[in-house]
Tab-separated table of C-alpha atoms in Angstrom:
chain	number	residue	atom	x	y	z
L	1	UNK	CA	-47.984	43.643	-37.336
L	2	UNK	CA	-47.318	47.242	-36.681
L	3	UNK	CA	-46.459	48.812	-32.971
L	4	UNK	CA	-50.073	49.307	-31.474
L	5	UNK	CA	-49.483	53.082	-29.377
L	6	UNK	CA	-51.477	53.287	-26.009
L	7	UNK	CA	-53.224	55.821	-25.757
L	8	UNK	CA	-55.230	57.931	-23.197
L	9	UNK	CA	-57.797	60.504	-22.493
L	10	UNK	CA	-57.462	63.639	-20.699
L	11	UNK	CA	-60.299	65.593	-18.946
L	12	UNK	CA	-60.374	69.315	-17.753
L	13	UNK	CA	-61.177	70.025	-14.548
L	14	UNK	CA	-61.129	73.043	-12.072
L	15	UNK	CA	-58.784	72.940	-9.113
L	16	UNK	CA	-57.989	75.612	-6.842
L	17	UNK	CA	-59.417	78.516	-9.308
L	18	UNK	CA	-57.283	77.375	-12.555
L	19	UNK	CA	-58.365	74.699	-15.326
L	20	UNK	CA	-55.773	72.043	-15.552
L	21	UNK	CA	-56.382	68.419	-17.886
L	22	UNK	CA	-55.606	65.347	-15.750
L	23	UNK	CA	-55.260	61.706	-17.715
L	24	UNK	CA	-57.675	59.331	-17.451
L	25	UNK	CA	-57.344	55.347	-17.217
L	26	UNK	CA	-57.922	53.409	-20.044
L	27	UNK	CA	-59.955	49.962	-21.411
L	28	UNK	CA	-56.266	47.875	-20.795
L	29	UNK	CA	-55.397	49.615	-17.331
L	30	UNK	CA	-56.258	47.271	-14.598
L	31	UNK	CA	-56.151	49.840	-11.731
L	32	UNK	CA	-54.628	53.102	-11.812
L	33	UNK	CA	-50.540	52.694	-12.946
L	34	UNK	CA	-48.417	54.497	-11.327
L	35	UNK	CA	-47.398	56.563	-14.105
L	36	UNK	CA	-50.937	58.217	-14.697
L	37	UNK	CA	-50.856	58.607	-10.974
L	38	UNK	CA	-47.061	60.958	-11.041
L	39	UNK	CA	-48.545	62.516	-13.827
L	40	UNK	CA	-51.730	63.848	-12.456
L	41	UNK	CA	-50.162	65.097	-9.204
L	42	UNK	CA	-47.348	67.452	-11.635
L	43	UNK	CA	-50.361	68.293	-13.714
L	44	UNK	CA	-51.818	69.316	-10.197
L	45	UNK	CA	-49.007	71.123	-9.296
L	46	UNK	CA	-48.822	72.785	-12.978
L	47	UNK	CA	-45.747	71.174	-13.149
L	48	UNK	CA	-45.860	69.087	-16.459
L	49	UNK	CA	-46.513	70.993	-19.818
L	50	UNK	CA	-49.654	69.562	-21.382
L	51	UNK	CA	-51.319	71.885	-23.642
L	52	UNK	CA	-55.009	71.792	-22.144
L	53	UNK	CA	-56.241	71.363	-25.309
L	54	UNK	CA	-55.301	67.936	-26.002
L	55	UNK	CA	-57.913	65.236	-25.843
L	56	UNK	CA	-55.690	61.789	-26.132
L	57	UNK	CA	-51.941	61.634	-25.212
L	58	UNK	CA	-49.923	58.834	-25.546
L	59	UNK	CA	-47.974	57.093	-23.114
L	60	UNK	CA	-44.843	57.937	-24.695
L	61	UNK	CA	-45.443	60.730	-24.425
L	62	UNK	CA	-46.258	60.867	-20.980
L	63	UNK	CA	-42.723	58.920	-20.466
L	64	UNK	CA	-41.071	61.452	-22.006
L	65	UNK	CA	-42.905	64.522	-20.388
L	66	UNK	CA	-41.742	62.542	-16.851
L	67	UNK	CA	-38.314	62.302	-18.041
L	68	UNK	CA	-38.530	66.045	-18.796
L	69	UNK	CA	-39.576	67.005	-15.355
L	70	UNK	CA	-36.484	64.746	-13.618
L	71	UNK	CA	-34.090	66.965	-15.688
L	72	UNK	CA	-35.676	70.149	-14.615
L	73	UNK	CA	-35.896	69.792	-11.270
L	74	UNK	CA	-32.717	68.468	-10.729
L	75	UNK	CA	-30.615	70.714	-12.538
L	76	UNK	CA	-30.318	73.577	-10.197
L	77	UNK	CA	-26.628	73.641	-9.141
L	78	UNK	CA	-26.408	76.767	-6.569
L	79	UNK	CA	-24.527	76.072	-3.707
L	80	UNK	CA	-23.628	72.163	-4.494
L	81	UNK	CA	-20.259	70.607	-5.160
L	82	UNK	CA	-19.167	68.838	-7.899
L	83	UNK	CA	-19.214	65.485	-6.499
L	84	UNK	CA	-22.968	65.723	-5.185
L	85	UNK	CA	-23.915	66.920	-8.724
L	86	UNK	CA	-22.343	64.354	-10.561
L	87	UNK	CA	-23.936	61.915	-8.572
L	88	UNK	CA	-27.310	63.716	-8.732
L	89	UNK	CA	-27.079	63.282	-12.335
L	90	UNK	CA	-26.228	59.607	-12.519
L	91	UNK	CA	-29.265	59.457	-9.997
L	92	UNK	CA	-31.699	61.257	-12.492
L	93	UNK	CA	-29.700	58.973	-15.704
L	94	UNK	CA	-30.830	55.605	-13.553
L	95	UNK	CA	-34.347	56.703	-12.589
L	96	UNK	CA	-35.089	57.470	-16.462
L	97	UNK	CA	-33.955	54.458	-17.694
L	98	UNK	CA	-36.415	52.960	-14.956
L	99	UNK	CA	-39.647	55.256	-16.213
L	100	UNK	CA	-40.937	52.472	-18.640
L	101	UNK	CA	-41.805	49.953	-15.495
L	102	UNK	CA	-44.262	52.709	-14.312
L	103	UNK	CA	-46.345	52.264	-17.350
L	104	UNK	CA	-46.889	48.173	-16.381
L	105	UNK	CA	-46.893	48.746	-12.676
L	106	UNK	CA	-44.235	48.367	-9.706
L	107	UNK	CA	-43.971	45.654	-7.441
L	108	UNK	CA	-44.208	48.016	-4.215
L	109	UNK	CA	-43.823	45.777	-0.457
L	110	UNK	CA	-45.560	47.363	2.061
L	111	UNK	CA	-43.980	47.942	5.462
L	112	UNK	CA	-46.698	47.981	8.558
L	113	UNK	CA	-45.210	50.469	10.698
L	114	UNK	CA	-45.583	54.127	8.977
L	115	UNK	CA	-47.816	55.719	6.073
L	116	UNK	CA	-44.770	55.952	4.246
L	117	UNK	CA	-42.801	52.564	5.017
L	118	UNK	CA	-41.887	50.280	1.720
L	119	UNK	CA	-39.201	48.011	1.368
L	120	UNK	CA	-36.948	49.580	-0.666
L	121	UNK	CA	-37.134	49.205	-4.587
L	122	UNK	CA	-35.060	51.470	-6.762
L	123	UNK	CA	-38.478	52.869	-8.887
L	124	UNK	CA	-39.067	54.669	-5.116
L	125	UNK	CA	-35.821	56.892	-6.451
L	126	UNK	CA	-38.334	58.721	-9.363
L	127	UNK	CA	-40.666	59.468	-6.832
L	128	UNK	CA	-37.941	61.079	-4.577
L	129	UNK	CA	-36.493	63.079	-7.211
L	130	UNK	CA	-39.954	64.317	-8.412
L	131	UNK	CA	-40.191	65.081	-4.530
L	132	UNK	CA	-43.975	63.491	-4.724
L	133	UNK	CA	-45.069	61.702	-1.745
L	134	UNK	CA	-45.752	57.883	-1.951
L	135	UNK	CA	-47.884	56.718	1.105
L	136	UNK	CA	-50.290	53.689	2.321
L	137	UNK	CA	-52.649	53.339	5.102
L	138	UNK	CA	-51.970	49.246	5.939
L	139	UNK	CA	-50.677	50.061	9.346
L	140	UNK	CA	-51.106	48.069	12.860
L	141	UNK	CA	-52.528	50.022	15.331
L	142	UNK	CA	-49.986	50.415	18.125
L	143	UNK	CA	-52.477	49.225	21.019
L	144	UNK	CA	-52.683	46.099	20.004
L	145	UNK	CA	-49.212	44.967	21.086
L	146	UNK	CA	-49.098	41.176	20.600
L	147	UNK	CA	-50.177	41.993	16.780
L	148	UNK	CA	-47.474	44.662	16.496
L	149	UNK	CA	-44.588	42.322	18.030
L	150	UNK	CA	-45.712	39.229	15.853
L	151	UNK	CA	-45.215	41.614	12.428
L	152	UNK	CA	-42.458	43.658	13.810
L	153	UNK	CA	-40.561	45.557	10.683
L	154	UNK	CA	-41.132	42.509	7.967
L	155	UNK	CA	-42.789	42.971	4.453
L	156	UNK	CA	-46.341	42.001	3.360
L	157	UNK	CA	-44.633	39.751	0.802
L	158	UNK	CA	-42.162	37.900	4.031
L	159	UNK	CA	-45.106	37.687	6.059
L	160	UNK	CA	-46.960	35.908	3.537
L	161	UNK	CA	-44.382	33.473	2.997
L	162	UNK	CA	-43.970	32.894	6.527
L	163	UNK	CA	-47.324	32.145	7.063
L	164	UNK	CA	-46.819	29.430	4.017
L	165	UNK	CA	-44.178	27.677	5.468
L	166	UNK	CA	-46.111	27.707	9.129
L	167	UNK	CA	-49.033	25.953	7.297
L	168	UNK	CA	-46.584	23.374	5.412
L	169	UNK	CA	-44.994	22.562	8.586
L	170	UNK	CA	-48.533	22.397	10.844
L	171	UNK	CA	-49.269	19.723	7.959
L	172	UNK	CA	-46.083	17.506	9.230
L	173	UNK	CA	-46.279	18.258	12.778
L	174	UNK	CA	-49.655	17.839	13.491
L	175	UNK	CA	-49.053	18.065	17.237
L	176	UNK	CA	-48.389	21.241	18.673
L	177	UNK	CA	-47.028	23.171	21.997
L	178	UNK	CA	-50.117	25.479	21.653
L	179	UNK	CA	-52.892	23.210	21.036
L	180	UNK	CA	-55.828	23.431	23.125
L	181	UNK	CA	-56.826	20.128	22.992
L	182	UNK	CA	-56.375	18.119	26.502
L	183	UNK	CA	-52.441	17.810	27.548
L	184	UNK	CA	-51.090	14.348	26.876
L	185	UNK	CA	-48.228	12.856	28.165
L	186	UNK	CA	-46.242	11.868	24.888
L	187	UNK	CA	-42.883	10.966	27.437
L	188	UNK	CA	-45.477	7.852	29.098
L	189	UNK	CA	-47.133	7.089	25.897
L	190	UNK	CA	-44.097	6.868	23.762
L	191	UNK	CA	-42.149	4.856	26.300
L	192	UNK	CA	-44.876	2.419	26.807
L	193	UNK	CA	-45.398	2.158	23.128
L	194	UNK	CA	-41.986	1.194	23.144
L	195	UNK	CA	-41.937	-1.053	25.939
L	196	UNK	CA	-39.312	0.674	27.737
L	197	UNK	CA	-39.385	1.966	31.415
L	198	UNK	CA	-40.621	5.536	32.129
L	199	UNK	CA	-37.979	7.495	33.777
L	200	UNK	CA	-40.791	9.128	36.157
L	201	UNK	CA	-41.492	5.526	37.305
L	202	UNK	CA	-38.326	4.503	37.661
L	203	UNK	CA	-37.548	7.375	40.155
L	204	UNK	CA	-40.942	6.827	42.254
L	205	UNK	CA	-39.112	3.559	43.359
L	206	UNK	CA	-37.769	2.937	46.915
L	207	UNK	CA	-35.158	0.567	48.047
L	208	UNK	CA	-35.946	0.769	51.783
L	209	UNK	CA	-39.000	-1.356	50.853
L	210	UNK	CA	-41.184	-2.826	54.186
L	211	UNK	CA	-39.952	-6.401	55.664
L	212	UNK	CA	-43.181	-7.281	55.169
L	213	UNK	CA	-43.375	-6.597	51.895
L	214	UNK	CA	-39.984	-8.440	50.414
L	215	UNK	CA	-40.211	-8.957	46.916
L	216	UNK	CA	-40.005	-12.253	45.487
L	217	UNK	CA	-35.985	-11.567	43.988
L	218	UNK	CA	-34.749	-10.564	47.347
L	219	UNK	CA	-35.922	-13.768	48.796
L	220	UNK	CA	-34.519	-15.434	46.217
L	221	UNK	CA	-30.923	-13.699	46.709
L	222	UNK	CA	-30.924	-14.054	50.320
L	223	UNK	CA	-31.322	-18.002	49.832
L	224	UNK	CA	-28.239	-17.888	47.591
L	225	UNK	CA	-26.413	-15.792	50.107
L	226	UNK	CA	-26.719	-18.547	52.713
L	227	UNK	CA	-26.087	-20.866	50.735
L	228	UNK	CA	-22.863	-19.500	50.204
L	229	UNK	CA	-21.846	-18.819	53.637
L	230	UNK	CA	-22.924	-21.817	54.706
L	231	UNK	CA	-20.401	-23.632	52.182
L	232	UNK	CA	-17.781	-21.229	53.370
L	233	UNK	CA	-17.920	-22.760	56.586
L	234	UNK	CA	-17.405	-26.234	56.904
L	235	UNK	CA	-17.761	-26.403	60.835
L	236	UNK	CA	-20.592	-25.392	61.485
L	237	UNK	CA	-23.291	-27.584	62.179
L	238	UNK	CA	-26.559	-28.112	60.594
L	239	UNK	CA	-28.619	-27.748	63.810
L	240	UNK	CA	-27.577	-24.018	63.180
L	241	UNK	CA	-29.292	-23.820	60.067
L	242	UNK	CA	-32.179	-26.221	61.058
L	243	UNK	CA	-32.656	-23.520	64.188
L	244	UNK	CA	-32.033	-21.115	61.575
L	245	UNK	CA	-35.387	-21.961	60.111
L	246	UNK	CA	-37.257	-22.680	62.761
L	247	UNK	CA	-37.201	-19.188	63.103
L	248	UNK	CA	-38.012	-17.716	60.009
L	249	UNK	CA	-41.715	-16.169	59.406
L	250	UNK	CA	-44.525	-16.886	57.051
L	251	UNK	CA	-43.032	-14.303	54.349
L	252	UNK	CA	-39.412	-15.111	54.524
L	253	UNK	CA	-38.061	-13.143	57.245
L	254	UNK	CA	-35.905	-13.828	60.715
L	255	UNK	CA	-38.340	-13.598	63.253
L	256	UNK	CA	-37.156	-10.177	65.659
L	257	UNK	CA	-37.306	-12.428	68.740
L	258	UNK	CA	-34.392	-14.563	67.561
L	259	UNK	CA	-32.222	-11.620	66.314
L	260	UNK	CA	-32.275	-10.077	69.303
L	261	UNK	CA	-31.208	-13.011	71.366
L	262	UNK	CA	-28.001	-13.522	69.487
L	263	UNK	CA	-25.006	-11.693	68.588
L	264	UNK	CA	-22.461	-11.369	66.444
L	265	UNK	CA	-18.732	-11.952	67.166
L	266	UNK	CA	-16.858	-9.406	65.089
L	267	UNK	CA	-14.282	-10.423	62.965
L	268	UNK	CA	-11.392	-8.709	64.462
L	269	UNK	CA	-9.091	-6.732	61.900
L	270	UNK	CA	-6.181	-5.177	63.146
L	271	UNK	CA	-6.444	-1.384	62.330
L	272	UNK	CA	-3.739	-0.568	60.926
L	273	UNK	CA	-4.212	-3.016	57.832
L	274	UNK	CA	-6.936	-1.218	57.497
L	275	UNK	CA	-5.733	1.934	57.495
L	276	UNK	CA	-3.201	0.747	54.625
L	277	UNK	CA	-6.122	-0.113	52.804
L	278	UNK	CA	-5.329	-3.543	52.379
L	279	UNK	CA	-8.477	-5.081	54.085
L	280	UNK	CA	-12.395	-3.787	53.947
L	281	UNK	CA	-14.202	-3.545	57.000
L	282	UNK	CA	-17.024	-6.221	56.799
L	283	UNK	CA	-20.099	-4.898	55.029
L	284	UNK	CA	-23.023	-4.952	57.334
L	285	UNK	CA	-25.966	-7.131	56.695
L	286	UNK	CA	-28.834	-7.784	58.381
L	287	UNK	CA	-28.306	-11.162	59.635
L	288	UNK	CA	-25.693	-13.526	59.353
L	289	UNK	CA	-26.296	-17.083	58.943
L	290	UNK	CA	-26.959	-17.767	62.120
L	291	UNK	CA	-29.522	-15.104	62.284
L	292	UNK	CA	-27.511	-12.805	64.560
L	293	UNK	CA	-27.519	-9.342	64.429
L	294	UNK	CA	-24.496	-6.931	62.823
L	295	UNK	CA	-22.399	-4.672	65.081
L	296	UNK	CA	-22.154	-2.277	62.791
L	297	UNK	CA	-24.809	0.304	61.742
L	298	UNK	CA	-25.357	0.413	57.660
L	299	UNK	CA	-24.135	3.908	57.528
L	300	UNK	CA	-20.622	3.093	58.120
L	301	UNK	CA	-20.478	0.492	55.400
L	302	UNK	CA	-18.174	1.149	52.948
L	303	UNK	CA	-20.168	-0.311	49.952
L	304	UNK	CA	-20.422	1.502	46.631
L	305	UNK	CA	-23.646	1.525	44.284
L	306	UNK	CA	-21.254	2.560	41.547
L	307	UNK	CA	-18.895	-0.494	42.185
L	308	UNK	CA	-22.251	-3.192	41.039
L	309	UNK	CA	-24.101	-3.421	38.029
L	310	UNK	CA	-27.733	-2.076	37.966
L	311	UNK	CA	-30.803	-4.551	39.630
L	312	UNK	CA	-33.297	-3.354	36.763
L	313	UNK	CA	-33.464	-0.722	33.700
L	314	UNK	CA	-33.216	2.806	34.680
L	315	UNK	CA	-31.943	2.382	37.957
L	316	UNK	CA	-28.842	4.368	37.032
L	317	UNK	CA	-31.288	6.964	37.078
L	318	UNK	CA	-31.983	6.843	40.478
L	319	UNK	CA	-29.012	6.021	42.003
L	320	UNK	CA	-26.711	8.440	39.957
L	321	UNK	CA	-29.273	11.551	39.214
L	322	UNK	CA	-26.500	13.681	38.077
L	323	UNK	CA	-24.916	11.532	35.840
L	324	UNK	CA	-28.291	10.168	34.361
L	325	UNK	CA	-29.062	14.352	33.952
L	326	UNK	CA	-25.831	14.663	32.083
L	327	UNK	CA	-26.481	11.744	30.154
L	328	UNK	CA	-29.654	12.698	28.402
L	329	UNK	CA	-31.632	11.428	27.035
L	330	UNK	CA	-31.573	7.883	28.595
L	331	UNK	CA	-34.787	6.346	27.035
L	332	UNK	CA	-35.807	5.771	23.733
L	333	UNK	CA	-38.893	7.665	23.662
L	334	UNK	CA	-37.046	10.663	24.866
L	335	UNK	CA	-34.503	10.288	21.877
L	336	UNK	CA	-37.542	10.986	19.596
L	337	UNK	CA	-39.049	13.581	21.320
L	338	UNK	CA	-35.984	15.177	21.186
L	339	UNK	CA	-35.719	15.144	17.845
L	340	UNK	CA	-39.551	16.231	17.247
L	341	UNK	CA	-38.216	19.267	19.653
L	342	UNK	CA	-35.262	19.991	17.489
L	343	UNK	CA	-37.831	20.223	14.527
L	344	UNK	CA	-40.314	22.126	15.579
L	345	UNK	CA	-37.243	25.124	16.117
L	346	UNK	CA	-36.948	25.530	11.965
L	347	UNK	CA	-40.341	27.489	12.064
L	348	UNK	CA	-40.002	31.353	11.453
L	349	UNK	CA	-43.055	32.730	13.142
L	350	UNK	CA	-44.620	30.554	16.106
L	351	UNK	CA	-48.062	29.419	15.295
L	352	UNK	CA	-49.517	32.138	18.136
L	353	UNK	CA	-47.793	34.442	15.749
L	354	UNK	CA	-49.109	33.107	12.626
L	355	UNK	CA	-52.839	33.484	14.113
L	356	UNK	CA	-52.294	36.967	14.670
L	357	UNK	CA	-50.859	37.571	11.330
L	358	UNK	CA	-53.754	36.033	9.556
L	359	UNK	CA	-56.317	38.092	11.726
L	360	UNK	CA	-54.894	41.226	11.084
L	361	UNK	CA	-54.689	40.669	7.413
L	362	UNK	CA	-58.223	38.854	7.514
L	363	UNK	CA	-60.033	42.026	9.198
L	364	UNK	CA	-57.848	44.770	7.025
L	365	UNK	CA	-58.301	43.266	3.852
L	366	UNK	CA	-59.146	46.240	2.347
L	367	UNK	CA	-55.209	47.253	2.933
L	368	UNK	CA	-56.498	49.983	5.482
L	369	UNK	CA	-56.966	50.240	8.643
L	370	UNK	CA	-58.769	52.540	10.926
L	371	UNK	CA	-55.417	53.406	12.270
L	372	UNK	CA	-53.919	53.850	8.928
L	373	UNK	CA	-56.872	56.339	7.885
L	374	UNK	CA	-56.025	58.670	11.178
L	375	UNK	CA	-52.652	58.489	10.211
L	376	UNK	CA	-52.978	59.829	6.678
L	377	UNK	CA	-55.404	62.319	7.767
L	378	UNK	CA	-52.930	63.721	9.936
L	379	UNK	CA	-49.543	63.107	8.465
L	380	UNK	CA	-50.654	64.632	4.962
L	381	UNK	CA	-49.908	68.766	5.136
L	382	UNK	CA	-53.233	70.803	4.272
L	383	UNK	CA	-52.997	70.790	0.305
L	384	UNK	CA	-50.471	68.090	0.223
L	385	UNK	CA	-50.526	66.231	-2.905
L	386	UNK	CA	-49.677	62.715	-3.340
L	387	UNK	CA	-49.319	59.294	-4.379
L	388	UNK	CA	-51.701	56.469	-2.646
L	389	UNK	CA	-51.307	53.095	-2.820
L	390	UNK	CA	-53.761	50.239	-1.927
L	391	UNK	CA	-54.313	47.266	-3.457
L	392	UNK	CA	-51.746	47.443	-6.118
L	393	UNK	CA	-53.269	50.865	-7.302
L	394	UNK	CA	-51.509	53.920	-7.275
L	395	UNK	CA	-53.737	56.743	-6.588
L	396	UNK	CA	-53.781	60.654	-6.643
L	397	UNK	CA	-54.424	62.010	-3.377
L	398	UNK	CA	-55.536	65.686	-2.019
L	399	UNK	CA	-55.904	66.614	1.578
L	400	UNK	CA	-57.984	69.562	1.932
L	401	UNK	CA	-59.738	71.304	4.982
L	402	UNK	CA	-58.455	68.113	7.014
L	403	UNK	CA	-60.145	65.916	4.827
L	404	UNK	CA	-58.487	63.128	2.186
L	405	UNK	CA	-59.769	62.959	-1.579
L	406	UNK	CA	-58.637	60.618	-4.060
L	407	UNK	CA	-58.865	61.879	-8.055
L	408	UNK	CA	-61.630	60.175	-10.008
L	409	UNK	CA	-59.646	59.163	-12.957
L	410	UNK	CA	-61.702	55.815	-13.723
L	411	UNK	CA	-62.491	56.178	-17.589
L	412	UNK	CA	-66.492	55.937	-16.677
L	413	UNK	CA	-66.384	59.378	-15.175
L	414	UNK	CA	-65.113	60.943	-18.870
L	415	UNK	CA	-68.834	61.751	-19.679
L	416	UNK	CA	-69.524	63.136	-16.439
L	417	UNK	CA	-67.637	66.692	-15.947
L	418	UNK	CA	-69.059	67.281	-12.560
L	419	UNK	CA	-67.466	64.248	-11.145
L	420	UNK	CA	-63.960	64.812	-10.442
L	421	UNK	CA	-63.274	63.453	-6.523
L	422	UNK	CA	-63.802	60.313	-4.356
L	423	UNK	CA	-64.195	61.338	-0.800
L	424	UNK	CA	-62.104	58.470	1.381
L	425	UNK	CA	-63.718	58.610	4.823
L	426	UNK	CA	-64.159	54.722	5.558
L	427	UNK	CA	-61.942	52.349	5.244
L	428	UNK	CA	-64.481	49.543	3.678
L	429	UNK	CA	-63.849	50.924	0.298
L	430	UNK	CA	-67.280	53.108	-0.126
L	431	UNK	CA	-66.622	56.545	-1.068
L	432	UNK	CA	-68.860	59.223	-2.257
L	433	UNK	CA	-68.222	61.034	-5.334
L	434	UNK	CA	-67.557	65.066	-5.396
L	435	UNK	CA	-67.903	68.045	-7.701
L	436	UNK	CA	-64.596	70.312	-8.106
L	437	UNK	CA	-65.852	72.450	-5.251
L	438	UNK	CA	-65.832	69.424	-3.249
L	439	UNK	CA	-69.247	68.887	-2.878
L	440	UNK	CA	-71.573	66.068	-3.042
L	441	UNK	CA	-72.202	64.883	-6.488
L	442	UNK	CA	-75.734	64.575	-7.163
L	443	UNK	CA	-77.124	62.656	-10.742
L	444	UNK	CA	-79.312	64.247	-12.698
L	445	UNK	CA	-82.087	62.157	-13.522
């Protein structure tokens, strides 16, 4: 099977009071390339040497017309040094051996920031050294700030794949810091899933509970406590204890009129053993077993919480704050929070950011924005001529009078002579098609 040439037509045209032939797409472009596109803005410029004659030219041609035109214009070598020439010319070597990916198409990122911002792909070098202006209008309009700061200076193409990952990891996390749904309390309903203590319980509890509300334990523990003493002394006499609990009340206690009737004979420790640390004061209590009342106030007991072993579950946390705070996390459920926490930090963009992200491309899916438009209307010089690209196409563009113009260069328009400009004044993708004098192009029926 022989080498099938590609081949396209050319069309004369009038522009700015000379004829000039511009190329027109053919059946196998999909979208203007951006080779047809640099060659229509030198044929603009009368800067590439097509006889205007010629009704088909191939694309090697074209190629080789392009590679022409990088040797010309860059072979001027007033007033430069040897070393900037020689890398000039390695420059112009590299960007033709690059021409033959303009005929399929560059894969150009877009930048949101400026009419001219692209992550940088080394095809942009051709259109710097045919100094011809590459532009886009996808820009974020400045006044809407949280927009701006979620894109900040990444690609189309990394905010894209951002936005993939956010999805895949929304579908493994389904709950979220930013949901609107009703808060819930996953520390209570992971601990009582569990079936271990909440931490926020745990604290809410109070040793200095009522006398007349002794729990059932510390009933139970003060029995065993005089049960001990009473072993311990062998002398005394059982009418104590009998008299003892004659005394006690309905829910356990001493009653107040028998404490206060008795004392207590102190112990006496000489000080100075004391001192020397050999001895411990006697640890105040509220009663001894004969129901009389300690000397000694409870504040200067020298007792230690850190010295016994915790009553329940979590009440290290509530004795020992500090060290619990140190320590955690103490519970269970916290553990896997934690770790849910940890997680949720691998995501790039935060999902307020990815809602942005997905707005702004959903309402400028056109690839231009309002904003974009003003900026190309004023950042392009008055009969500036350039290259325009929007959704993957590369377009010729011509400011003129303040207005913006893109070449008509669709193959349909080859029959029609009149028709040689698309006006671009909205940004929706309707345009209205012009005569050479820039006027409204009008059918004839």
């Amino acid at each position: 099977m022989g080498y099938l040439e590609v081949m396209h037509k050319t069309k004369l045209i009038q522009f700015l009071g000379r004829t000039t032939p511009i190329i027109l797409q053919n059946d196998n472009d999909n979208g203007s390339s951006p080779l047809l596109a640099i060659c229509n803005v030198l044929l603009l410029k009368n800067s590439l040497n097509l006889e205007p004659d010629t009704a088909e030219v191939s694309q090697e041609m074209l190629l080789s017309l392009v590679a022409q035109r990088l040797i010309d214009s860059n072979s001027n070598a007033n007033n430069k040094n040897v070393g900037f020439l020689a890398n000039q010319q390695r420059n112009v070597a590299d960007a033709i051996d690059l021409l033959p990916r303009l005929a399929s198409g560059i894969d150009l990122n877009i930048k949101f920031r400026r009419i001219d911002d692209f992550e940088f792909v080394r095809e942009r070098a051709i259109f710097d050294l045919l100094e011809i202006p590459l532009y886009h209008g996808w820009i974020v309009n400045p006044q809407e700030v949280d927009t701006l700061n979620a894109i900040g200076s990444r690609s189309h193409k990394t905010l894209r794949r951002e936005l993939l990952a956010l999805e895949a990891w929304n579908a493994s996390h389904p709950y979220r810091e930013d949901s609107d749904e009703d808060t819930v309390d996953f520390v209570a309903a992971t601990t009582a899933a569990l079936g271990v203590p909440s931490p926020s319980i745990s604290r809410c509890i109070s040793f200095d509970a009522s006398p007349h509300n002794i729990r059932t334990w510390e009933m139970e523990e003060e029995a065993k406590l005089l049960g001990a003493l009473n072993l311990s002394e062998p002398e005394s006499s059982p009418a104590s204890v009998i008299d003892q609990q004659e005394h006690l009340t309905d829910n356990g206690s001493i009653s107040p009129d028998k404490i206060s009737q008795e004392t207590v004979n102190e112990s006496r420790i000489p000080d100075e053993e004391i001192s020397k640390g050999h001895v411990r004061k006697p640890l105040t209590c509220r009663t001894d077993i004969r129901g009389e009342q300690c000397a000694e106030k409870a504040e200067s007991c020298n007792f230690s919480f850190h010295d016994s072993e915790p009553m329940y579950e979590g009440e290290e946390c509530v004795l020992n704050p500090t060290t619990a705070q140190d320590q955690e996390p103490q519970y269970e459920g916290e553990i896997i929070l934690a770790e849910l926490s940890a997680k949720s930090s691998k995501a790039e963009i935060t999902p307020r950011e990815g809602e942005l992200i997905r707005n702004f491309f959903g309402y400028s899916d056109t690839q231009l924005t309002l904003y974009g438009f003003f900026c190309l209307q004023n950042g392009l010089k008055e009969h500036e001529i350039c290259v325009f690209f929007r959704n993957n196409h590369f377009h010729t563009m011509f400011r003129f009078n303040g207005e913006l113009y893109i070449l008509a260069t669709h193959q349909v328009y080859y029959d029609q002579p009149d028709v040689v400009w698309e006006h671009l004044n909205e940004v929706n993708g309707n345009t209205v098609l012009l005569t050479a004098d820039f006027e409204e192009f009008k059918a004839q029926k």
